[in-house]
């Protein structure tokens, strides 16, 4: 069964305030059960391939990456925004995980849905170097196709590109659980 078609957003609607409302706001409170195989989360079905969305490398308008290009790696694809407070807490923790697991074939890719790329760069200057691969989606293609229910939302993909877990919102306690899940998918 296919997931319901996610709500379409126009470029004008993708402002920080409207995305916060449309995506369920930046949030994360209390223990949350993790979706199981076959469960629909936003525009994604756990256990199925992630839609082959594409995103643009920061600082370019033409260098794109597709989800399918990441096959062969264990991937955590994080959808975030610079105005989202839980995202600002999450990304440095994901970067630490990327440093520890990168040699095991784990890729952490963070796709910003900010309209203004300058806001993304301003946030990235909060840390001297990053291991996470950063991308930009100012047109809202990722938000439209994946329909993340909260900001941030992370999609854990196995080496075949199948969604094994979806983490909606972020709390500090999520970081060690995500790292264990990535390590298990990587076979380490």
mmCIF file of C-alpha atoms in Angstrom:
data_model
loop_
_atom_site.group_PDB
_atom_site.id
_atom_site.type_symbol
_atom_site.label_atom_id
_atom_site.label_comp_id
_atom_site.label_asym_id
_atom_site.label_seq_id
_atom_site.Cartn_x
_atom_site.Cartn_y
_atom_site.Cartn_z
ATOM 1 C CA UNK A 1 0.000 0.000 0.000
ATOM 2 C CA UNK A 2 1.342 3.427 -0.915
ATOM 3 C CA UNK A 3 1.436 6.190 1.692
ATOM 4 C CA UNK A 4 -1.012 9.054 1.279
ATOM 5 C CA UNK A 5 0.274 11.863 -0.925
ATOM 6 C CA UNK A 6 1.965 14.435 1.326
ATOM 7 C CA UNK A 7 0.628 17.961 1.428
ATOM 8 C CA UNK A 8 2.200 20.163 -1.252
ATOM 9 C CA UNK A 9 3.874 23.386 -0.173
ATOM 10 C CA UNK A 10 4.537 26.365 -2.405
ATOM 11 C CA UNK A 11 7.852 28.157 -2.121
ATOM 12 C CA UNK A 12 6.032 31.086 -0.497
ATOM 13 C CA UNK A 13 4.577 28.784 2.166
ATOM 14 C CA UNK A 14 7.996 27.450 3.110
ATOM 15 C CA UNK A 15 8.862 30.196 5.558
ATOM 16 C CA UNK A 16 10.162 29.273 8.971
ATOM 17 C CA UNK A 17 6.853 30.010 10.644
ATOM 18 C CA UNK A 18 4.692 28.128 8.148
ATOM 19 C CA UNK A 19 7.005 25.107 8.047
ATOM 20 C CA UNK A 20 6.919 24.943 11.840
ATOM 21 C CA UNK A 21 3.145 24.746 11.759
ATOM 22 C CA UNK A 22 2.925 22.550 8.659
ATOM 23 C CA UNK A 23 5.450 19.996 9.890
ATOM 24 C CA UNK A 24 4.176 19.748 13.426
ATOM 25 C CA UNK A 25 6.706 22.264 14.802
ATOM 26 C CA UNK A 26 10.087 21.637 16.328
ATOM 27 C CA UNK A 27 9.298 19.220 19.052
ATOM 28 C CA UNK A 28 10.205 16.276 21.121
ATOM 29 C CA UNK A 29 8.824 15.528 24.538
ATOM 30 C CA UNK A 30 8.636 12.274 26.366
ATOM 31 C CA UNK A 31 9.451 8.736 25.280
ATOM 32 C CA UNK A 32 8.060 7.948 21.868
ATOM 33 C CA UNK A 33 7.393 4.538 20.402
ATOM 34 C CA UNK A 34 9.355 3.886 17.200
ATOM 35 C CA UNK A 35 7.407 3.106 14.025
ATOM 36 C CA UNK A 36 7.423 -0.517 12.902
ATOM 37 C CA UNK A 37 7.677 -2.073 9.422
ATOM 38 C CA UNK A 38 4.756 -1.100 7.234
ATOM 39 C CA UNK A 39 3.833 1.908 9.338
ATOM 40 C CA UNK A 40 3.409 5.208 7.473
ATOM 41 C CA UNK A 41 5.283 8.191 8.917
ATOM 42 C CA UNK A 42 4.510 11.365 6.997
ATOM 43 C CA UNK A 43 5.163 10.439 3.365
ATOM 44 C CA UNK A 44 7.379 7.414 4.129
ATOM 45 C CA UNK A 45 6.639 3.739 4.768
ATOM 46 C CA UNK A 46 8.977 2.031 7.241
ATOM 47 C CA UNK A 47 10.534 -1.011 5.556
ATOM 48 C CA UNK A 48 10.187 0.463 2.049
ATOM 49 C CA UNK A 49 12.694 2.456 -0.020
ATOM 50 C CA UNK A 50 12.916 6.140 0.806
ATOM 51 C CA UNK A 51 11.592 8.215 -2.108
ATOM 52 C CA UNK A 52 14.528 9.121 -4.359
ATOM 53 C CA UNK A 53 14.550 12.809 -3.491
ATOM 54 C CA UNK A 54 17.451 15.016 -4.461
ATOM 55 C CA UNK A 55 19.083 17.886 -2.636
ATOM 56 C CA UNK A 56 21.682 20.510 -3.477
ATOM 57 C CA UNK A 57 25.194 20.686 -2.006
ATOM 58 C CA UNK A 58 25.656 23.857 0.045
ATOM 59 C CA UNK A 59 27.149 26.740 -1.869
ATOM 60 C CA UNK A 60 26.038 25.449 -5.280
ATOM 61 C CA UNK A 61 22.930 25.459 -7.384
ATOM 62 C CA UNK A 62 23.814 22.579 -9.665
ATOM 63 C CA UNK A 63 25.624 19.932 -7.583
ATOM 64 C CA UNK A 64 22.826 17.610 -6.522
ATOM 65 C CA UNK A 65 22.775 14.310 -4.683
ATOM 66 C CA UNK A 66 19.982 11.770 -4.858
ATOM 67 C CA UNK A 67 19.111 9.339 -2.081
ATOM 68 C CA UNK A 68 19.795 6.480 -4.517
ATOM 69 C CA UNK A 69 23.432 7.644 -4.816
ATOM 70 C CA UNK A 70 23.913 6.830 -1.130
ATOM 71 C CA UNK A 71 23.000 3.144 -1.539
ATOM 72 C CA UNK A 72 25.716 0.844 -0.318
ATOM 73 C CA UNK A 73 26.059 2.955 2.829
ATOM 74 C CA UNK A 74 24.072 2.975 6.024
ATOM 75 C CA UNK A 75 22.501 6.438 5.998
ATOM 76 C CA UNK A 76 20.908 8.748 8.503
ATOM 77 C CA UNK A 77 19.128 11.427 6.460
ATOM 78 C CA UNK A 78 18.190 14.316 8.713
ATOM 79 C CA UNK A 79 15.678 16.977 7.676
ATOM 80 C CA UNK A 80 16.310 20.129 9.681
ATOM 81 C CA UNK A 81 16.157 23.945 9.692
ATOM 82 C CA UNK A 82 18.330 26.629 11.275
ATOM 83 C CA UNK A 83 15.347 28.128 13.124
ATOM 84 C CA UNK A 84 14.550 24.810 14.851
ATOM 85 C CA UNK A 85 15.989 24.687 18.389
ATOM 86 C CA UNK A 86 15.968 20.845 18.704
ATOM 87 C CA UNK A 87 17.832 20.739 15.356
ATOM 88 C CA UNK A 88 20.583 22.944 16.782
ATOM 89 C CA UNK A 89 21.009 20.501 19.676
ATOM 90 C CA UNK A 90 20.796 17.425 17.454
ATOM 91 C CA UNK A 91 23.297 18.266 14.706
ATOM 92 C CA UNK A 92 26.466 18.473 16.841
ATOM 93 C CA UNK A 93 25.512 15.112 18.409
ATOM 94 C CA UNK A 94 24.935 13.609 14.959
ATOM 95 C CA UNK A 95 28.300 15.001 13.890
ATOM 96 C CA UNK A 96 29.978 13.176 16.770
ATOM 97 C CA UNK A 97 28.248 9.971 15.654
ATOM 98 C CA UNK A 98 29.402 10.574 12.061
ATOM 99 C CA UNK A 99 33.000 10.836 13.285
ATOM 100 C CA UNK A 100 32.751 7.563 15.210
ATOM 101 C CA UNK A 101 30.894 5.530 12.564
ATOM 102 C CA UNK A 102 32.071 7.022 9.260
ATOM 103 C CA UNK A 103 34.844 4.457 8.843
ATOM 104 C CA UNK A 104 32.195 1.709 9.062
ATOM 105 C CA UNK A 105 30.255 2.889 6.012
ATOM 106 C CA UNK A 106 27.815 5.147 7.855
ATOM 107 C CA UNK A 107 26.892 8.452 6.198
ATOM 108 C CA UNK A 108 25.002 11.179 7.990
ATOM 109 C CA UNK A 109 23.458 13.669 5.586
ATOM 110 C CA UNK A 110 21.585 16.733 6.857
ATOM 111 C CA UNK A 111 19.217 18.501 4.485
ATOM 112 C CA UNK A 112 18.208 22.016 5.487
ATOM 113 C CA UNK A 113 14.811 23.247 4.357
ATOM 114 C CA UNK A 114 15.749 26.869 5.076
ATOM 115 C CA UNK A 115 14.871 29.181 2.198
ATOM 116 C CA UNK A 116 17.891 31.392 2.865
ATOM 117 C CA UNK A 117 21.153 29.454 2.649
ATOM 118 C CA UNK A 118 22.914 32.219 4.623
ATOM 119 C CA UNK A 119 21.037 31.055 7.737
ATOM 120 C CA UNK A 120 22.434 27.550 7.236
ATOM 121 C CA UNK A 121 25.992 28.865 6.918
ATOM 122 C CA UNK A 122 25.517 31.020 10.013
ATOM 123 C CA UNK A 123 24.580 27.908 12.001
ATOM 124 C CA UNK A 124 27.451 25.868 10.543
ATOM 125 C CA UNK A 125 29.949 28.445 11.815
ATOM 126 C CA UNK A 126 29.044 27.356 15.375
ATOM 127 C CA UNK A 127 31.458 24.449 14.952
ATOM 128 C CA UNK A 128 34.948 24.580 13.471
ATOM 129 C CA UNK A 129 34.591 21.467 11.303
ATOM 130 C CA UNK A 130 31.770 19.080 10.479
ATOM 131 C CA UNK A 131 31.768 15.440 9.441
ATOM 132 C CA UNK A 132 28.048 15.464 8.639
ATOM 133 C CA UNK A 133 27.405 16.108 4.934
ATOM 134 C CA UNK A 134 25.222 19.198 4.593
ATOM 135 C CA UNK A 135 22.749 19.869 1.805
ATOM 136 C CA UNK A 136 20.120 22.476 1.073
ATOM 137 C CA UNK A 137 16.552 22.146 -0.183
ATOM 138 C CA UNK A 138 15.237 25.708 -0.588
ATOM 139 C CA UNK A 139 12.511 24.625 -3.030
ATOM 140 C CA UNK A 140 10.931 22.316 -0.436
ATOM 141 C CA UNK A 141 11.158 19.125 -2.518
ATOM 142 C CA UNK A 142 12.282 17.031 0.459
ATOM 143 C CA UNK A 143 9.579 18.430 2.754
ATOM 144 C CA UNK A 144 6.972 17.851 0.065
ATOM 145 C CA UNK A 145 7.960 14.263 -0.742
ATOM 146 C CA UNK A 146 8.877 12.976 2.721
ATOM 147 C CA UNK A 147 6.344 15.064 4.697
ATOM 148 C CA UNK A 148 8.294 14.894 7.975
ATOM 149 C CA UNK A 149 5.803 15.176 10.838
ATOM 150 C CA UNK A 150 8.166 17.179 13.100
ATOM 151 C CA UNK A 151 11.410 19.086 12.880
ATOM 152 C CA UNK A 152 13.901 17.546 12.892
ATOM 153 C CA UNK A 153 13.054 14.150 11.437
ATOM 154 C CA UNK A 154 15.723 11.528 10.768
ATOM 155 C CA UNK A 155 15.392 8.569 8.404
ATOM 156 C CA UNK A 156 17.699 5.580 9.008
ATOM 157 C CA UNK A 157 18.356 3.654 5.816
ATOM 158 C CA UNK A 158 20.059 0.303 5.386
ATOM 159 C CA UNK A 159 22.610 -0.317 2.616
ATOM 160 C CA UNK A 160 19.796 -1.092 0.151
ATOM 161 C CA UNK A 161 18.082 2.246 0.820
ATOM 162 C CA UNK A 162 15.207 0.791 2.848
ATOM 163 C CA UNK A 163 13.829 2.893 5.703
ATOM 164 C CA UNK A 164 14.529 0.976 8.900
ATOM 165 C CA UNK A 165 13.600 3.672 11.400
ATOM 166 C CA UNK A 166 12.158 7.176 11.509
ATOM 167 C CA UNK A 167 12.969 9.465 14.425
ATOM 168 C CA UNK A 168 10.573 12.402 14.683
ATOM 169 C CA UNK A 169 11.598 15.378 16.787
ATOM 170 C CA UNK A 170 14.759 15.123 18.841
ATOM 171 C CA UNK A 171 15.712 14.666 22.465
ATOM 172 C CA UNK A 172 19.250 14.102 23.771
ATOM 173 C CA UNK A 173 18.302 10.526 24.717
ATOM 174 C CA UNK A 174 17.711 9.828 21.011
ATOM 175 C CA UNK A 175 21.419 10.213 20.129
ATOM 176 C CA UNK A 176 22.749 7.009 21.773
ATOM 177 C CA UNK A 177 19.773 5.011 20.480
ATOM 178 C CA UNK A 178 20.343 6.316 16.931
ATOM 179 C CA UNK A 179 24.046 5.497 17.167
ATOM 180 C CA UNK A 180 23.281 1.933 18.286
ATOM 181 C CA UNK A 181 20.786 1.513 15.427
ATOM 182 C CA UNK A 182 23.295 2.830 12.848
ATOM 183 C CA UNK A 183 26.048 0.578 14.217
ATOM 184 C CA UNK A 184 23.729 -2.439 14.070
ATOM 185 C CA UNK A 185 22.771 -1.661 10.464
ATOM 186 C CA UNK A 186 26.462 -1.283 9.622
ATOM 187 C CA UNK A 187 27.138 -4.697 11.155
ATOM 188 C CA UNK A 188 29.468 -3.377 13.850
#
